[in-house]
Amino acid sequence: QVQLVESGGGSVQAGGSLNLSCAASEYPYKHYCLGWFRQGAAKGYEAVARIYGDSDIGYYADSVQGRFAISKDSAKNIVYLQMNSLQPEDTGMYYCAAYWRSSCYTSWKRTQYASRGQGIQVTVSS
């Protein structure tokens, strides 16, 4: 099972930026895709972004499209989430997760992960 550890969270004012990192113990991309989801007070669990191991294309929730960017360093098994123009509604616990590649989209959308990190808090103040 893939072990995941997030870092980079914190508190910012609205309009600010944060860059989250997710270090994976391994990334057998033939079996998994990686992504981020969050848990906020208002929306509950929400899929945020995902990326495939053999592509640099990121996929996003409508709520973060154009503001967030997911990327990876395959050599280091690290996935990043650059978050710009943060708003108070982005506040929540952010989790890095591994999803079975064969059902990546639906698993990501439904927050049905194969494994996840411990989560990291992001707080955006107005």
PDB file of C-alpha atoms in Angstrom:
ATOM      1  CA  GLN A   1       0.000   0.000   0.000  1.00  0.00           C
ATOM      2  CA  VAL A   2       1.288   3.446  -0.909  1.00  0.00           C
ATOM      3  CA  GLN A   3       2.239   5.578   2.102  1.00  0.00           C
ATOM      4  CA  LEU A   4       1.574   9.295   1.699  1.00  0.00           C
ATOM      5  CA  VAL A   5       2.739  12.274   3.764  1.00  0.00           C
ATOM      6  CA  GLU A   6       1.516  15.822   3.181  1.00  0.00           C
ATOM      7  CA  SER A   7       3.305  19.043   4.021  1.00  0.00           C
ATOM      8  CA  GLY A   8       3.062  22.751   3.295  1.00  0.00           C
ATOM      9  CA  GLY A   9      -0.269  23.731   4.805  1.00  0.00           C
ATOM     10  CA  GLY A  10      -0.860  26.778   6.941  1.00  0.00           C
ATOM     11  CA  SER A  11      -2.804  29.998   7.247  1.00  0.00           C
ATOM     12  CA  VAL A  12      -3.025  32.751   4.653  1.00  0.00           C
ATOM     13  CA  GLN A  13      -5.205  35.711   3.887  1.00  0.00           C
ATOM     14  CA  ALA A  14      -7.639  35.689   1.015  1.00  0.00           C
ATOM     15  CA  GLY A  15      -5.840  36.106  -2.274  1.00  0.00           C
ATOM     16  CA  GLY A  16      -2.737  34.395  -0.987  1.00  0.00           C
ATOM     17  CA  SER A  17      -1.016  31.205  -2.097  1.00  0.00           C
ATOM     18  CA  LEU A  18       0.162  27.936  -0.622  1.00  0.00           C
ATOM     19  CA  ASN A  19       2.001  24.996  -2.104  1.00  0.00           C
ATOM     20  CA  LEU A  20       1.191  21.576  -0.698  1.00  0.00           C
ATOM     21  CA  SER A  21       3.498  18.607  -1.149  1.00  0.00           C
ATOM     22  CA  CYS A  22       2.742  14.913  -0.951  1.00  0.00           C
ATOM     23  CA  ALA A  23       5.614  12.481  -0.586  1.00  0.00           C
ATOM     24  CA  ALA A  24       4.764   8.947  -1.651  1.00  0.00           C
ATOM     25  CA  SER A  25       6.648   5.888  -0.480  1.00  0.00           C
ATOM     26  CA  GLU A  26       6.377   4.629  -4.026  1.00  0.00           C
ATOM     27  CA  TYR A  27       4.347   5.407  -7.074  1.00  0.00           C
ATOM     28  CA  PRO A  28       3.525   2.428  -9.217  1.00  0.00           C
ATOM     29  CA  TYR A  29       1.666   4.588 -11.690  1.00  0.00           C
ATOM     30  CA  LYS A  30       0.474   1.631 -13.689  1.00  0.00           C
ATOM     31  CA  HIS A  31      -1.809   0.859 -10.749  1.00  0.00           C
ATOM     32  CA  TYR A  32      -2.561   4.244  -9.213  1.00  0.00           C
ATOM     33  CA  CYS A  33      -3.302   7.824  -9.965  1.00  0.00           C
ATOM     34  CA  LEU A  34      -2.660  10.445  -7.277  1.00  0.00           C
ATOM     35  CA  GLY A  35      -4.748  13.364  -6.244  1.00  0.00           C
ATOM     36  CA  TRP A  36      -6.003  15.667  -3.559  1.00  0.00           C
ATOM     37  CA  PHE A  37      -9.299  16.005  -1.807  1.00  0.00           C
ATOM     38  CA  ARG A  38     -10.385  18.267   1.004  1.00  0.00           C
ATOM     39  CA  GLN A  39     -12.833  18.308   3.847  1.00  0.00           C
ATOM     40  CA  GLY A  40     -14.392  21.650   4.606  1.00  0.00           C
ATOM     41  CA  ALA A  41     -17.071  22.666   7.044  1.00  0.00           C
ATOM     42  CA  ALA A  42     -19.614  23.610   4.406  1.00  0.00           C
ATOM     43  CA  LYS A  43     -19.090  21.127   1.569  1.00  0.00           C
ATOM     44  CA  GLY A  44     -17.866  18.039   3.385  1.00  0.00           C
ATOM     45  CA  TYR A  45     -15.529  15.960   1.247  1.00  0.00           C
ATOM     46  CA  GLU A  46     -14.631  17.425  -2.142  1.00  0.00           C
ATOM     47  CA  ALA A  47     -12.311  16.069  -4.809  1.00  0.00           C
ATOM     48  CA  VAL A  48      -9.878  18.821  -5.769  1.00  0.00           C
ATOM     49  CA  ALA A  49      -7.323  17.628  -8.339  1.00  0.00           C
ATOM     50  CA  ARG A  50      -5.755  14.481  -9.751  1.00  0.00           C
ATOM     51  CA  ILE A  51      -2.889  13.499 -12.012  1.00  0.00           C
ATOM     52  CA  TYR A  52      -1.738  10.332 -13.741  1.00  0.00           C
ATOM     53  CA  GLY A  53       1.778   9.029 -13.363  1.00  0.00           C
ATOM     54  CA  ASP A  54       2.479   8.895 -17.081  1.00  0.00           C
ATOM     55  CA  SER A  55       1.102  12.348 -17.872  1.00  0.00           C
ATOM     56  CA  ASP A  56       1.586  15.926 -16.738  1.00  0.00           C
ATOM     57  CA  ILE A  57      -2.044  16.803 -17.326  1.00  0.00           C
ATOM     58  CA  GLY A  58      -3.993  17.761 -14.230  1.00  0.00           C
ATOM     59  CA  TYR A  59      -7.721  17.453 -13.730  1.00  0.00           C
ATOM     60  CA  TYR A  60      -9.619  19.744 -11.408  1.00  0.00           C
ATOM     61  CA  ALA A  61     -12.854  20.390  -9.668  1.00  0.00           C
ATOM     62  CA  ASP A  62     -14.754  23.320 -11.111  1.00  0.00           C
ATOM     63  CA  SER A  63     -14.358  25.187  -7.846  1.00  0.00           C
ATOM     64  CA  VAL A  64     -10.555  25.322  -8.176  1.00  0.00           C
ATOM     65  CA  GLN A  65     -10.078  25.323 -11.941  1.00  0.00           C
ATOM     66  CA  GLY A  66      -7.737  28.133 -12.946  1.00  0.00           C
ATOM     67  CA  ARG A  67      -6.532  28.715  -9.390  1.00  0.00           C
ATOM     68  CA  PHE A  68      -4.949  25.401  -8.405  1.00  0.00           C
ATOM     69  CA  ALA A  69      -2.299  23.419 -10.259  1.00  0.00           C
ATOM     70  CA  ILE A  70      -1.263  19.843  -9.607  1.00  0.00           C
ATOM     71  CA  SER A  71       2.145  18.620 -10.672  1.00  0.00           C
ATOM     72  CA  LYS A  72       4.630  15.900  -9.825  1.00  0.00           C
ATOM     73  CA  ASP A  73       8.276  15.086  -9.571  1.00  0.00           C
ATOM     74  CA  SER A  74       8.354  11.481 -10.688  1.00  0.00           C
ATOM     75  CA  ALA A  75      11.989  11.005  -9.715  1.00  0.00           C
ATOM     76  CA  LYS A  76      11.197  11.943  -6.100  1.00  0.00           C
ATOM     77  CA  ASN A  77       7.681  10.473  -5.935  1.00  0.00           C
ATOM     78  CA  ILE A  78       6.278  13.847  -4.902  1.00  0.00           C
ATOM     79  CA  VAL A  79       3.002  15.390  -5.977  1.00  0.00           C
ATOM     80  CA  TYR A  80       2.404  19.103  -5.509  1.00  0.00           C
ATOM     81  CA  LEU A  81      -0.685  21.237  -5.296  1.00  0.00           C
ATOM     82  CA  GLN A  82      -0.033  24.901  -5.973  1.00  0.00           C
ATOM     83  CA  MET A  83      -2.966  26.904  -4.679  1.00  0.00           C
ATOM     84  CA  ASN A  84      -3.354  30.513  -5.787  1.00  0.00           C
ATOM     85  CA  SER A  85      -6.022  33.131  -5.208  1.00  0.00           C
ATOM     86  CA  LEU A  86      -7.135  31.310  -2.116  1.00  0.00           C
ATOM     87  CA  GLN A  87     -10.534  32.139  -0.697  1.00  0.00           C
ATOM     88  CA  PRO A  88     -12.098  31.473   2.706  1.00  0.00           C
ATOM     89  CA  GLU A  89     -14.185  28.691   1.164  1.00  0.00           C
ATOM     90  CA  ASP A  90     -10.940  26.856   0.395  1.00  0.00           C
ATOM     91  CA  THR A  91     -10.407  26.389   4.115  1.00  0.00           C
ATOM     92  CA  GLY A  92     -10.290  22.777   5.190  1.00  0.00           C
ATOM     93  CA  MET A  93      -8.224  19.686   5.754  1.00  0.00           C
ATOM     94  CA  TYR A  94      -6.416  18.674   2.576  1.00  0.00           C
ATOM     95  CA  TYR A  95      -5.552  15.049   1.906  1.00  0.00           C
ATOM     96  CA  CYS A  96      -3.289  13.469  -0.634  1.00  0.00           C
ATOM     97  CA  ALA A  97      -4.672  10.175  -1.883  1.00  0.00           C
ATOM     98  CA  ALA A  98      -3.886   7.287  -4.202  1.00  0.00           C
ATOM     99  CA  TYR A  99      -6.707   5.943  -6.334  1.00  0.00           C
ATOM    100  CA  TRP A 100      -6.849   2.782  -8.377  1.00  0.00           C
ATOM    101  CA  ARG A 101      -5.932   3.845 -11.886  1.00  0.00           C
ATOM    102  CA  SER A 102      -8.563   1.648 -13.517  1.00  0.00           C
ATOM    103  CA  SER A 103     -11.285   3.724 -11.871  1.00  0.00           C
ATOM    104  CA  CYS A 104      -9.372   6.904 -11.238  1.00  0.00           C
ATOM    105  CA  TYR A 105     -12.035   9.432 -12.179  1.00  0.00           C
ATOM    106  CA  THR A 106     -14.945   7.868 -10.329  1.00  0.00           C
ATOM    107  CA  SER A 107     -12.836   6.939  -7.322  1.00  0.00           C
ATOM    108  CA  TRP A 108     -11.423  10.448  -7.104  1.00  0.00           C
ATOM    109  CA  LYS A 109     -14.833  12.022  -7.556  1.00  0.00           C
ATOM    110  CA  ARG A 110     -16.339   9.855  -4.840  1.00  0.00           C
ATOM    111  CA  THR A 111     -13.311  10.131  -2.552  1.00  0.00           C
ATOM    112  CA  GLN A 112     -12.869   6.352  -2.652  1.00  0.00           C
ATOM    113  CA  TYR A 113      -9.134   6.116  -2.257  1.00  0.00           C
ATOM    114  CA  ALA A 114      -6.827   3.141  -1.975  1.00  0.00           C
ATOM    115  CA  SER A 115      -4.750   5.040   0.585  1.00  0.00           C
ATOM    116  CA  ARG A 116      -4.417   8.570   1.875  1.00  0.00           C
ATOM    117  CA  GLY A 117      -2.147  10.751   3.958  1.00  0.00           C
ATOM    118  CA  GLN A 118      -2.877  12.053   7.411  1.00  0.00           C
ATOM    119  CA  GLY A 119      -4.118  15.374   6.055  1.00  0.00           C
ATOM    120  CA  ILE A 120      -2.930  18.923   6.472  1.00  0.00           C
ATOM    121  CA  GLN A 121      -4.838  22.018   7.481  1.00  0.00           C
ATOM    122  CA  VAL A 122      -5.307  24.993   5.167  1.00  0.00           C
ATOM    123  CA  THR A 123      -6.944  28.087   6.640  1.00  0.00           C
ATOM    124  CA  VAL A 124      -7.827  31.128   4.562  1.00  0.00           C
ATOM    125  CA  SER A 125      -8.972  34.250   6.367  1.00  0.00           C
ATOM    126  CA  SER A 126     -10.942  37.082   4.810  1.00  0.00           C
TER     127      SER A 126
END
